[in-house]
PDB file of C-alpha atoms and ligand atoms in Angstrom:
ATOM      1  CA  MET F   1     123.034  14.929 162.760  1.00  0.00           C
ATOM      2  CA  ASN F   2     125.306  12.871 160.484  1.00  0.00           C
ATOM      3  CA  TYR F   3     127.634  10.291 161.926  1.00  0.00           C
ATOM      4  CA  GLU F   4     129.480   7.289 160.461  1.00  0.00           C
ATOM      5  CA  THR F   5     129.018   4.738 163.214  1.00  0.00           C
ATOM      6  CA  ILE F   6     125.788   5.785 164.917  1.00  0.00           C
ATOM      7  CA  LEU F   7     122.331   6.759 163.716  1.00  0.00           C
ATOM      8  CA  VAL F   8     120.369   9.377 165.607  1.00  0.00           C
ATOM      9  CA  GLU F   9     116.603   9.514 165.292  1.00  0.00           C
ATOM     10  CA  GLU F  10     114.954  12.596 166.761  1.00  0.00           C
ATOM     11  CA  LYS F  11     111.541  12.079 168.333  1.00  0.00           C
ATOM     12  CA  GLN F  12     109.349  14.805 169.827  1.00  0.00           C
ATOM     13  CA  ASN F  13     111.248  15.161 173.107  1.00  0.00           C
ATOM     14  CA  TYR F  14     113.758  12.287 173.119  1.00  0.00           C
ATOM     15  CA  ILE F  15     116.241  10.659 170.775  1.00  0.00           C
ATOM     16  CA  ILE F  16     117.008   7.102 169.727  1.00  0.00           C
ATOM     17  CA  VAL F  17     120.722   6.425 169.184  1.00  0.00           C
ATOM     18  CA  LYS F  18     121.504   3.287 167.179  1.00  0.00           C
ATOM     19  CA  LEU F  19     125.002   1.784 167.208  1.00  0.00           C
ATOM     20  CA  ASN F  20     125.510   1.210 163.521  1.00  0.00           C
ATOM     21  CA  ARG F  21     128.245  -1.242 162.526  1.00  0.00           C
ATOM     22  CA  PRO F  22     125.960  -4.267 162.049  1.00  0.00           C
ATOM     23  CA  ASP F  23     128.520  -6.198 159.942  1.00  0.00           C
ATOM     24  CA  LYS F  24     130.864  -6.068 162.982  1.00  0.00           C
ATOM     25  CA  LEU F  25     128.041  -6.714 165.456  1.00  0.00           C
ATOM     26  CA  ASN F  26     128.219  -3.009 166.392  1.00  0.00           C
ATOM     27  CA  ALA F  27     131.653  -3.444 168.014  1.00  0.00           C
ATOM     28  CA  LEU F  28     132.694  -0.210 169.709  1.00  0.00           C
ATOM     29  CA  ASN F  29     135.670   1.392 167.941  1.00  0.00           C
ATOM     30  CA  SER F  30     137.314   4.752 168.679  1.00  0.00           C
ATOM     31  CA  LEU F  31     135.263   6.574 166.083  1.00  0.00           C
ATOM     32  CA  MET F  32     132.056   5.240 167.633  1.00  0.00           C
ATOM     33  CA  PHE F  33     133.201   6.407 171.074  1.00  0.00           C
ATOM     34  CA  ASN F  34     133.989   9.869 169.658  1.00  0.00           C
ATOM     35  CA  GLU F  35     130.600  10.043 167.994  1.00  0.00           C
ATOM     36  CA  LEU F  36     128.812   8.869 171.140  1.00  0.00           C
ATOM     37  CA  ASP F  37     130.735  11.483 173.115  1.00  0.00           C
ATOM     38  CA  ASP F  38     129.648  14.140 170.638  1.00  0.00           C
ATOM     39  CA  ILE F  39     125.961  13.260 170.771  1.00  0.00           C
ATOM     40  CA  ILE F  40     126.005  13.057 174.582  1.00  0.00           C
ATOM     41  CA  LYS F  41     127.606  16.530 174.742  1.00  0.00           C
ATOM     42  CA  LYS F  42     124.883  17.837 172.395  1.00  0.00           C
ATOM     43  CA  VAL F  43     122.216  16.297 174.639  1.00  0.00           C
ATOM     44  CA  GLU F  44     123.772  17.945 177.724  1.00  0.00           C
ATOM     45  CA  LEU F  45     123.311  21.329 176.034  1.00  0.00           C
ATOM     46  CA  ASN F  46     119.862  20.736 174.559  1.00  0.00           C
ATOM     47  CA  ARG F  47     117.019  21.347 177.013  1.00  0.00           C
ATOM     48  CA  ASP F  48     114.473  19.975 174.525  1.00  0.00           C
ATOM     49  CA  ILE F  49     115.845  16.414 174.705  1.00  0.00           C
ATOM     50  CA  HIS F  50     114.390  14.706 177.786  1.00  0.00           C
ATOM     51  CA  GLY F  51     115.491  11.103 177.276  1.00  0.00           C
ATOM     52  CA  ILE F  52     117.705   8.746 175.270  1.00  0.00           C
ATOM     53  CA  ILE F  53     117.140   5.216 174.054  1.00  0.00           C
ATOM     54  CA  LEU F  54     120.298   3.415 172.969  1.00  0.00           C
ATOM     55  CA  THR F  55     120.044   0.331 170.766  1.00  0.00           C
ATOM     56  CA  GLY F  56     121.908  -1.630 168.099  1.00  0.00           C
ATOM     57  CA  SER F  57     121.430  -1.866 164.335  1.00  0.00           C
ATOM     58  CA  GLY F  58     120.426  -5.209 162.931  1.00  0.00           C
ATOM     59  CA  ASP F  59     118.757  -8.132 164.641  1.00  0.00           C
ATOM     60  CA  LYS F  60     121.809  -9.759 166.125  1.00  0.00           C
ATOM     61  CA  ALA F  61     123.653  -7.400 168.399  1.00  0.00           C
ATOM     62  CA  PHE F  62     123.390  -4.416 170.690  1.00  0.00           C
ATOM     63  CA  ALA F  63     127.210  -4.387 170.702  1.00  0.00           C
ATOM     64  CA  ALA F  64     129.588  -7.361 170.794  1.00  0.00           C
ATOM     65  CA  GLY F  65     132.190  -5.410 172.752  1.00  0.00           C
ATOM     66  CA  ALA F  66     135.168  -3.191 172.151  1.00  0.00           C
ATOM     67  CA  ASP F  67     136.629  -3.577 168.662  1.00  0.00           C
ATOM     68  CA  ILE F  68     139.057  -6.449 169.179  1.00  0.00           C
ATOM     69  CA  LYS F  69     141.064  -5.495 166.064  1.00  0.00           C
ATOM     70  CA  GLU F  70     141.811  -2.064 167.577  1.00  0.00           C
ATOM     71  CA  LEU F  71     142.277  -3.508 171.047  1.00  0.00           C
ATOM     72  CA  HIS F  72     144.877  -5.999 169.803  1.00  0.00           C
ATOM     73  CA  GLU F  73     147.281  -3.112 169.024  1.00  0.00           C
ATOM     74  CA  SER F  74     147.367  -2.014 172.688  1.00  0.00           C
ATOM     75  CA  ASP F  75     150.365  -2.297 175.002  1.00  0.00           C
ATOM     76  CA  ASP F  76     150.557  -1.447 178.705  1.00  0.00           C
ATOM     77  CA  ARG F  77     150.683   2.321 178.087  1.00  0.00           C
ATOM     78  CA  SER F  78     148.208   2.625 175.227  1.00  0.00           C
ATOM     79  CA  GLY F  79     145.913   0.034 176.873  1.00  0.00           C
ATOM     80  CA  LYS F  80     145.360   2.404 179.788  1.00  0.00           C
ATOM     81  CA  LEU F  81     144.450   5.196 177.352  1.00  0.00           C
ATOM     82  CA  PHE F  82     142.172   2.786 175.438  1.00  0.00           C
ATOM     83  CA  SER F  83     140.278   2.040 178.653  1.00  0.00           C
ATOM     84  CA  GLU F  84     140.188   5.690 179.764  1.00  0.00           C
ATOM     85  CA  HIS F  85     138.838   6.868 176.396  1.00  0.00           C
ATOM     86  CA  GLY F  86     135.803   4.540 176.456  1.00  0.00           C
ATOM     87  CA  SER F  87     135.338   4.854 180.189  1.00  0.00           C
ATOM     88  CA  LYS F  88     135.116   8.637 179.984  1.00  0.00           C
ATOM     89  CA  VAL F  89     132.316   8.411 177.414  1.00  0.00           C
ATOM     90  CA  MET F  90     130.448   5.829 179.499  1.00  0.00           C
ATOM     91  CA  SER F  91     130.760   8.022 182.605  1.00  0.00           C
ATOM     92  CA  ARG F  92     129.493  11.057 180.688  1.00  0.00           C
ATOM     93  CA  LEU F  93     126.468   8.950 179.690  1.00  0.00           C
ATOM     94  CA  ALA F  94     125.964   7.590 183.219  1.00  0.00           C
ATOM     95  CA  GLN F  95     126.012  11.111 184.654  1.00  0.00           C
ATOM     96  CA  LEU F  96     123.233  12.425 182.410  1.00  0.00           C
ATOM     97  CA  LYS F  97     120.233  13.521 184.451  1.00  0.00           C
ATOM     98  CA  ILE F  98     117.650  12.686 181.796  1.00  0.00           C
ATOM     99  CA  PRO F  99     116.500   9.041 181.636  1.00  0.00           C
ATOM    100  CA  THR F 100     118.690   6.812 179.467  1.00  0.00           C
ATOM    101  CA  ILE F 101     117.523   3.338 178.459  1.00  0.00           C
ATOM    102  CA  ALA F 102     119.472   0.587 176.709  1.00  0.00           C
ATOM    103  CA  ALA F 103     117.104  -1.388 174.458  1.00  0.00           C
ATOM    104  CA  VAL F 104     119.179  -4.546 174.128  1.00  0.00           C
ATOM    105  CA  ASN F 105     118.278  -6.279 170.882  1.00  0.00           C
ATOM    106  CA  GLY F 106     120.942  -9.039 170.809  1.00  0.00           C
ATOM    107  CA  PHE F 107     124.507  -9.592 172.060  1.00  0.00           C
ATOM    108  CA  ALA F 108     125.634  -7.147 174.737  1.00  0.00           C
ATOM    109  CA  LEU F 109     129.107  -8.441 175.453  1.00  0.00           C
ATOM    110  CA  GLY F 110     132.164  -6.838 177.018  1.00  0.00           C
ATOM    111  CA  GLY F 111     132.057  -3.109 176.257  1.00  0.00           C
ATOM    112  CA  GLY F 112     128.546  -3.629 174.868  1.00  0.00           C
ATOM    113  CA  CYS F 113     127.355  -4.883 178.240  1.00  0.00           C
ATOM    114  CA  GLU F 114     129.276  -2.048 179.931  1.00  0.00           C
ATOM    115  CA  LEU F 115     127.511   0.479 177.717  1.00  0.00           C
ATOM    116  CA  THR F 116     124.165  -0.886 178.933  1.00  0.00           C
ATOM    117  CA  LEU F 117     125.454  -0.562 182.511  1.00  0.00           C
ATOM    118  CA  ALA F 118     126.146   3.127 181.905  1.00  0.00           C
ATOM    119  CA  CYS F 119     122.438   3.610 181.068  1.00  0.00           C
ATOM    120  CA  HIS F 120     119.880   4.101 183.840  1.00  0.00           C
ATOM    121  CA  LEU F 121     117.707   1.192 182.681  1.00  0.00           C
ATOM    122  CA  ARG F 122     118.104  -1.933 180.545  1.00  0.00           C
ATOM    123  CA  PHE F 123     115.203  -3.436 178.582  1.00  0.00           C
ATOM    124  CA  ALA F 124     115.984  -6.605 176.652  1.00  0.00           C
ATOM    125  CA  SER F 125     114.528  -8.583 173.795  1.00  0.00           C
ATOM    126  CA  GLU F 126     114.101 -12.305 174.384  1.00  0.00           C
ATOM    127  CA  ASN F 127     117.084 -12.749 172.022  1.00  0.00           C
ATOM    128  CA  ALA F 128     119.464 -10.652 174.117  1.00  0.00           C
ATOM    129  CA  LYS F 129     122.622 -12.179 175.564  1.00  0.00           C
ATOM    130  CA  PHE F 130     124.802 -10.578 178.207  1.00  0.00           C
ATOM    131  CA  GLY F 131     128.342 -11.261 179.337  1.00  0.00           C
ATOM    132  CA  GLN F 132     131.780  -9.952 180.153  1.00  0.00           C
ATOM    133  CA  PRO F 133     133.972 -12.344 178.132  1.00  0.00           C
ATOM    134  CA  GLU F 134     137.192 -10.306 178.444  1.00  0.00           C
ATOM    135  CA  VAL F 135     139.122 -12.993 180.344  1.00  0.00           C
ATOM    136  CA  ASN F 136     138.725 -15.182 177.238  1.00  0.00           C
ATOM    137  CA  LEU F 137     140.956 -12.588 175.543  1.00  0.00           C
ATOM    138  CA  GLY F 138     143.444 -12.363 178.406  1.00  0.00           C
ATOM    139  CA  ILE F 139     142.213  -8.971 179.639  1.00  0.00           C
ATOM    140  CA  ILE F 140     139.717  -7.549 182.128  1.00  0.00           C
ATOM    141  CA  PRO F 141     136.697  -5.305 181.520  1.00  0.00           C
ATOM    142  CA  GLY F 142     137.961  -1.773 180.852  1.00  0.00           C
ATOM    143  CA  TYR F 143     134.819   0.341 180.625  1.00  0.00           C
ATOM    144  CA  GLY F 144     133.412   0.012 184.108  1.00  0.00           C
ATOM    145  CA  ALA F 145     132.005  -3.520 184.565  1.00  0.00           C
ATOM    146  CA  THR F 146     134.152  -4.343 187.601  1.00  0.00           C
ATOM    147  CA  GLN F 147     132.512  -1.346 189.290  1.00  0.00           C
ATOM    148  CA  ARG F 148     129.049  -0.796 187.755  1.00  0.00           C
ATOM    149  CA  LEU F 149     128.158  -4.486 187.382  1.00  0.00           C
ATOM    150  CA  THR F 150     129.154  -5.063 191.009  1.00  0.00           C
ATOM    151  CA  HIS F 151     126.928  -2.191 192.162  1.00  0.00           C
ATOM    152  CA  LEU F 152     124.046  -3.430 190.048  1.00  0.00           C
ATOM    153  CA  VAL F 153     123.964  -7.207 190.607  1.00  0.00           C
ATOM    154  CA  GLY F 154     126.138  -7.545 193.722  1.00  0.00           C
ATOM    155  CA  TYR F 155     129.611  -8.890 194.368  1.00  0.00           C
ATOM    156  CA  ALA F 156     128.869 -12.608 193.940  1.00  0.00           C
ATOM    157  CA  LYS F 157     127.165 -12.431 190.541  1.00  0.00           C
ATOM    158  CA  ALA F 158     129.613  -9.831 189.212  1.00  0.00           C
ATOM    159  CA  ILE F 159     132.614 -12.011 190.079  1.00  0.00           C
ATOM    160  CA  GLU F 160     130.868 -15.086 188.680  1.00  0.00           C
ATOM    161  CA  LEU F 161     130.152 -13.384 185.350  1.00  0.00           C
ATOM    162  CA  ILE F 162     133.504 -11.644 184.986  1.00  0.00           C
ATOM    163  CA  ILE F 163     135.868 -14.493 185.903  1.00  0.00           C
ATOM    164  CA  SER F 164     133.876 -17.215 184.094  1.00  0.00           C
ATOM    165  CA  ALA F 165     133.167 -15.166 180.940  1.00  0.00           C
ATOM    166  CA  ASN F 166     129.791 -16.950 180.933  1.00  0.00           C
ATOM    167  CA  ILE F 167     127.143 -15.567 178.613  1.00  0.00           C
ATOM    168  CA  ILE F 168     123.624 -15.365 180.076  1.00  0.00           C
ATOM    169  CA  ASP F 169     120.278 -14.955 178.343  1.00  0.00           C
ATOM    170  CA  ALA F 170     117.753 -12.164 178.869  1.00  0.00           C
ATOM    171  CA  TYR F 171     115.709 -14.051 181.481  1.00  0.00           C
ATOM    172  CA  GLU F 172     118.763 -14.918 183.576  1.00  0.00           C
ATOM    173  CA  ALA F 173     119.856 -11.276 183.292  1.00  0.00           C
ATOM    174  CA  GLU F 174     116.413 -10.206 184.514  1.00  0.00           C
ATOM    175  CA  LYS F 175     116.590 -12.692 187.402  1.00  0.00           C
ATOM    176  CA  ILE F 176     119.879 -11.248 188.701  1.00  0.00           C
ATOM    177  CA  GLY F 177     118.736  -7.637 188.295  1.00  0.00           C
ATOM    178  CA  LEU F 178     120.908  -6.799 185.301  1.00  0.00           C
ATOM    179  CA  VAL F 179     117.837  -6.253 183.140  1.00  0.00           C
ATOM    180  CA  ASN F 180     114.669  -4.390 184.135  1.00  0.00           C
ATOM    181  CA  LYS F 181     112.248  -6.000 181.683  1.00  0.00           C
ATOM    182  CA  VAL F 182     112.251  -8.584 178.896  1.00  0.00           C
ATOM    183  CA  PHE F 183     110.007  -8.227 175.831  1.00  0.00           C
ATOM    184  CA  PRO F 184     109.350 -10.268 172.684  1.00  0.00           C
ATOM    185  CA  HIS F 185     111.998  -9.259 170.134  1.00  0.00           C
ATOM    186  CA  GLN F 186     109.566  -7.468 167.776  1.00  0.00           C
ATOM    187  CA  GLU F 187     108.070  -5.435 170.650  1.00  0.00           C
ATOM    188  CA  LEU F 188     111.313  -4.225 172.224  1.00  0.00           C
ATOM    189  CA  MET F 189     111.424  -0.738 170.716  1.00  0.00           C
ATOM    190  CA  LEU F 190     107.677  -0.138 171.005  1.00  0.00           C
ATOM    191  CA  LYS F 191     107.624  -1.123 174.683  1.00  0.00           C
ATOM    192  CA  THR F 192     110.793   0.822 175.445  1.00  0.00           C
ATOM    193  CA  GLU F 193     109.414   3.941 173.793  1.00  0.00           C
ATOM    194  CA  GLU F 194     106.089   3.518 175.617  1.00  0.00           C
ATOM    195  CA  PHE F 195     107.945   3.327 178.941  1.00  0.00           C
ATOM    196  CA  LEU F 196     109.980   6.448 178.193  1.00  0.00           C
ATOM    197  CA  GLN F 197     106.962   8.365 176.880  1.00  0.00           C
ATOM    198  CA  ASN F 198     105.151   7.627 180.145  1.00  0.00           C
ATOM    199  CA  VAL F 199     108.137   8.877 182.192  1.00  0.00           C
ATOM    200  CA  LEU F 200     108.163  12.025 180.054  1.00  0.00           C
ATOM    201  CA  THR F 201     104.588  12.859 181.129  1.00  0.00           C
ATOM    202  CA  LYS F 202     105.852  13.350 184.714  1.00  0.00           C
ATOM    203  CA  GLY F 203     107.465  16.477 186.126  1.00  0.00           C
ATOM    204  CA  GLN F 204     110.822  16.476 184.325  1.00  0.00           C
ATOM    205  CA  ILE F 205     112.617  18.473 187.008  1.00  0.00           C
ATOM    206  CA  ALA F 206     111.521  15.832 189.518  1.00  0.00           C
ATOM    207  CA  VAL F 207     112.588  12.962 187.228  1.00  0.00           C
ATOM    208  CA  SER F 208     116.048  14.505 186.797  1.00  0.00           C
ATOM    209  CA  ALA F 209     116.349  15.270 190.511  1.00  0.00           C
ATOM    210  CA  ALA F 210     115.469  11.665 191.358  1.00  0.00           C
ATOM    211  CA  ILE F 211     118.090  10.349 188.898  1.00  0.00           C
ATOM    212  CA  ASP F 212     120.634  12.756 190.372  1.00  0.00           C
ATOM    213  CA  CYS F 213     119.974  11.581 193.957  1.00  0.00           C
ATOM    214  CA  ILE F 214     119.959   7.883 193.025  1.00  0.00           C
ATOM    215  CA  ASN F 215     123.238   8.288 191.126  1.00  0.00           C
ATOM    216  CA  ALA F 216     124.710  10.193 194.087  1.00  0.00           C
ATOM    217  CA  SER F 217     123.970   7.151 196.271  1.00  0.00           C
ATOM    218  CA  LEU F 218     126.705   5.280 194.367  1.00  0.00           C
ATOM    219  CA  ASN F 219     129.373   7.566 195.820  1.00  0.00           C
ATOM    220  CA  LEU F 220     127.980   8.656 199.195  1.00  0.00           C
ATOM    221  CA  SER F 221     127.425   7.085 202.607  1.00  0.00           C
ATOM    222  CA  ILE F 222     123.748   6.683 203.579  1.00  0.00           C
ATOM    223  CA  ALA F 223     123.999   9.664 205.950  1.00  0.00           C
ATOM    224  CA  GLU F 224     125.535  11.867 203.239  1.00  0.00           C
ATOM    225  CA  GLY F 225     123.037  10.598 200.682  1.00  0.00           C
ATOM    226  CA  LEU F 226     120.053  11.413 202.906  1.00  0.00           C
ATOM    227  CA  LYS F 227     121.439  14.908 203.467  1.00  0.00           C
ATOM    228  CA  TYR F 228     121.846  15.320 199.710  1.00  0.00           C
ATOM    229  CA  GLU F 229     118.290  14.043 199.093  1.00  0.00           C
ATOM    230  CA  SER F 230     116.847  16.634 201.535  1.00  0.00           C
ATOM    231  CA  LYS F 231     118.814  19.406 199.839  1.00  0.00           C
ATOM    232  CA  ILE F 232     117.532  18.430 196.376  1.00  0.00           C
ATOM    233  CA  PHE F 233     113.997  17.875 197.757  1.00  0.00           C
ATOM    234  CA  GLY F 234     114.080  21.484 199.005  1.00  0.00           C
ATOM    235  CA  GLN F 235     115.216  22.741 195.601  1.00  0.00           C
ATOM    236  CA  VAL F 236     112.439  20.848 193.847  1.00  0.00           C
ATOM    237  CA  CYS F 237     109.903  22.365 196.281  1.00  0.00           C
ATOM    238  CA  GLY F 238     110.909  25.747 194.864  1.00  0.00           C
ATOM    239  CA  THR F 239     109.793  24.887 191.303  1.00  0.00           C
ATOM    240  CA  LYS F 240     106.607  25.842 189.455  1.00  0.00           C
ATOM    241  CA  ASP F 241     106.163  22.168 188.543  1.00  0.00           C
ATOM    242  CA  PHE F 242     105.953  21.237 192.214  1.00  0.00           C
ATOM    243  CA  LYS F 243     103.252  23.854 192.880  1.00  0.00           C
ATOM    244  CA  GLU F 244     101.392  22.741 189.744  1.00  0.00           C
ATOM    245  CA  GLY F 245     101.672  19.000 190.535  1.00  0.00           C
ATOM    246  CA  THR F 246     100.367  19.378 194.077  1.00  0.00           C
ATOM    247  CA  LEU F 247      97.664  21.909 193.105  1.00  0.00           C
ATOM    248  CA  ALA F 248      96.469  19.618 190.274  1.00  0.00           C
ATOM    249  CA  PHE F 249      96.084  16.805 192.817  1.00  0.00           C
ATOM    250  CA  LEU F 250      94.072  19.051 195.138  1.00  0.00           C
ATOM    251  CA  GLU F 251      91.907  20.262 192.242  1.00  0.00           C
ATOM    252  CA  LYS F 252      91.398  16.676 191.002  1.00  0.00           C
ATOM    253  CA  ARG F 253      92.843  17.339 187.529  1.00  0.00           C
ATOM    254  CA  LYS F 254      95.886  16.324 185.490  1.00  0.00           C
ATOM    255  CA  PRO F 255      98.982  18.474 186.050  1.00  0.00           C
ATOM    256  CA  ASN F 256     100.354  20.644 183.303  1.00  0.00           C
ATOM    257  CA  PHE F 257     104.115  20.506 183.889  1.00  0.00           C
ATOM    258  CA  VAL F 258     106.248  23.154 182.196  1.00  0.00           C
ATOM    259  CA  GLY F 259     109.705  22.048 183.291  1.00  0.00           C
ATOM    260  CA  ASP F 260     110.304  25.150 185.384  1.00  0.00           C
TER     261      ASP F 260
HETATM  262  N1  LIG P 301     135.386  -6.629 167.772  1.00  0.00           N
HETATM  263  C1  LIG P 301     135.601  -6.615 166.448  1.00  0.00           C
HETATM  264  N2  LIG P 301     134.883  -7.344 165.563  1.00  0.00           N
HETATM  265  C2  LIG P 301     133.918  -8.118 166.069  1.00  0.00           C
HETATM  266  C3  LIG P 301     133.633  -8.181 167.451  1.00  0.00           C
HETATM  267  C4  LIG P 301     134.418  -7.390 168.316  1.00  0.00           C
HETATM  268  N3  LIG P 301     134.213  -7.351 169.632  1.00  0.00           N
HETATM  269  N4  LIG P 301     132.614  -9.059 167.628  1.00  0.00           N
HETATM  270  C5  LIG P 301     132.252  -9.497 166.425  1.00  0.00           C
HETATM  271  N5  LIG P 301     133.048  -8.942 165.468  1.00  0.00           N
HETATM  272  C6  LIG P 301     133.016  -9.145 164.015  1.00  0.00           C
HETATM  273  C7  LIG P 301     133.610 -10.505 163.631  1.00  0.00           C
HETATM  274  O1  LIG P 301     135.011 -10.422 163.549  1.00  0.00           O
HETATM  275  C8  LIG P 301     132.949 -10.714 162.288  1.00  0.00           C
HETATM  276  O2  LIG P 301     133.607  -9.911 161.321  1.00  0.00           O
HETATM  277  P1  LIG P 301     134.043 -10.554 159.891  1.00  0.00           P
HETATM  278  O3  LIG P 301     132.725 -10.932 159.267  1.00  0.00           O
HETATM  279  O4  LIG P 301     134.725  -9.413 159.202  1.00  0.00           O
HETATM  280  O5  LIG P 301     134.905 -11.726 160.202  1.00  0.00           O
HETATM  281  C9  LIG P 301     131.553 -10.137 162.489  1.00  0.00           C
HETATM  282  O6  LIG P 301     131.658  -9.228 163.577  1.00  0.00           O
HETATM  283  C10 LIG P 301     130.501 -11.163 162.831  1.00  0.00           C
HETATM  284  O7  LIG P 301     130.937 -11.880 163.996  1.00  0.00           O
HETATM  285  P2  LIG P 301     131.029 -13.484 164.084  1.00  0.00           P
HETATM  286  O8  LIG P 301     132.011 -13.830 165.147  1.00  0.00           O
HETATM  287  O9  LIG P 301     131.265 -14.058 162.714  1.00  0.00           O
HETATM  288  O10 LIG P 301     129.524 -13.803 164.527  1.00  0.00           O
HETATM  289  P3  LIG P 301     129.042 -15.114 165.302  1.00  0.00           P
HETATM  290  O11 LIG P 301     127.558 -15.081 165.254  1.00  0.00           O
HETATM  291  O12 LIG P 301     129.728 -16.327 164.812  1.00  0.00           O
HETATM  292  O13 LIG P 301     129.507 -14.894 166.837  1.00  0.00           O
HETATM  293  C11 LIG P 301     129.820 -13.623 168.873  1.00  0.00           C
HETATM  294  C12 LIG P 301     128.948 -13.853 167.608  1.00  0.00           C
HETATM  295  C13 LIG P 301     129.261 -12.376 169.575  1.00  0.00           C
HETATM  296  C14 LIG P 301     129.703 -14.839 169.783  1.00  0.00           C
HETATM  297  C15 LIG P 301     131.285 -13.413 168.445  1.00  0.00           C
HETATM  298  O14 LIG P 301     131.332 -12.438 167.425  1.00  0.00           O
HETATM  299  C16 LIG P 301     132.181 -12.965 169.567  1.00  0.00           C
HETATM  300  O15 LIG P 301     132.540 -13.748 170.411  1.00  0.00           O
HETATM  301  N6  LIG P 301     132.578 -11.644 169.578  1.00  0.00           N
HETATM  302  C17 LIG P 301     133.505 -11.116 170.514  1.00  0.00           C
HETATM  303  C18 LIG P 301     132.866 -10.938 171.871  1.00  0.00           C
HETATM  304  C19 LIG P 301     133.878 -10.408 172.872  1.00  0.00           C
HETATM  305  O16 LIG P 301     134.818 -11.073 173.244  1.00  0.00           O
HETATM  306  N7  LIG P 301     133.683  -9.176 173.321  1.00  0.00           N
HETATM  307  C20 LIG P 301     134.532  -8.526 174.253  1.00  0.00           C
HETATM  308  C21 LIG P 301     135.517  -7.675 173.549  1.00  0.00           C
HETATM  309  S1  LIG P 301     136.611  -6.867 174.681  1.00  0.00           S
END
């Protein structure tokens, strides 16, 4: 898979996508959004890819935000389209039912932070820095932070971060629940891959069903969400993997999941 602004590394049953404009701190331009959209669409259609790790090229940045040079050209009409274009790609990513992990190797600012928010999990190197500095530029976040950050860290911390434009380090991000785990810089990819590889030993239908139900909770009342969970639970009970997983427990052996 050849792209100009991203690198895609294919592993046995998952892929690593690297944002690849290191001289611009991996700032997200339209071409990068188009290429991300393309790879996500390919993943949606490929049943052999069971997870995605997203990271940044170079040692300094995951992504330092939307490309400010492109953004500067926006007016009130094109600005809305600018936001919708990136937002659509982030939503496509967020709605994937295979695990997606942002391995944050440096600055994750503005759209870069929002891209991590569109992943299911965020692992950070000790060097990582997070923030939504848009108000410094006279704008607001346009790729979901007012919504996803608020869901993730709560109203108070989301408002604090967004209206102050403060940048926080990896440990602060972990403390407020923005980051799942922090690792030494050199171990970030190894630890992230180990985590994903462990998840991929589980029943993949169950993993996807769990992601689906948890994501549904963002848009449903508790009563609706519980109803949805029971429906999906029932569907999962109809799979071969469920019979195998429970039988393996009863026979005191490891399950052999087939994804069916
Ligand atoms: N859009 C476009 N280019 C960007 C960028 C962005 N969001 N962030 C960094 N770059 C470019 C810089 O213009 C510079 O390019 P140049 O070498 O051609 O001048 C290059 O990346 C390196 O950045 P630089 O600012 O020199 O690095 P630094 O270490 O001094 O500072 C940051 C790092 C992250 C603090 C700083 O780049 C920054 O504040 N970036 C913008 C963050 C932001 O506001 N994001 C939200 C955008 S909506």
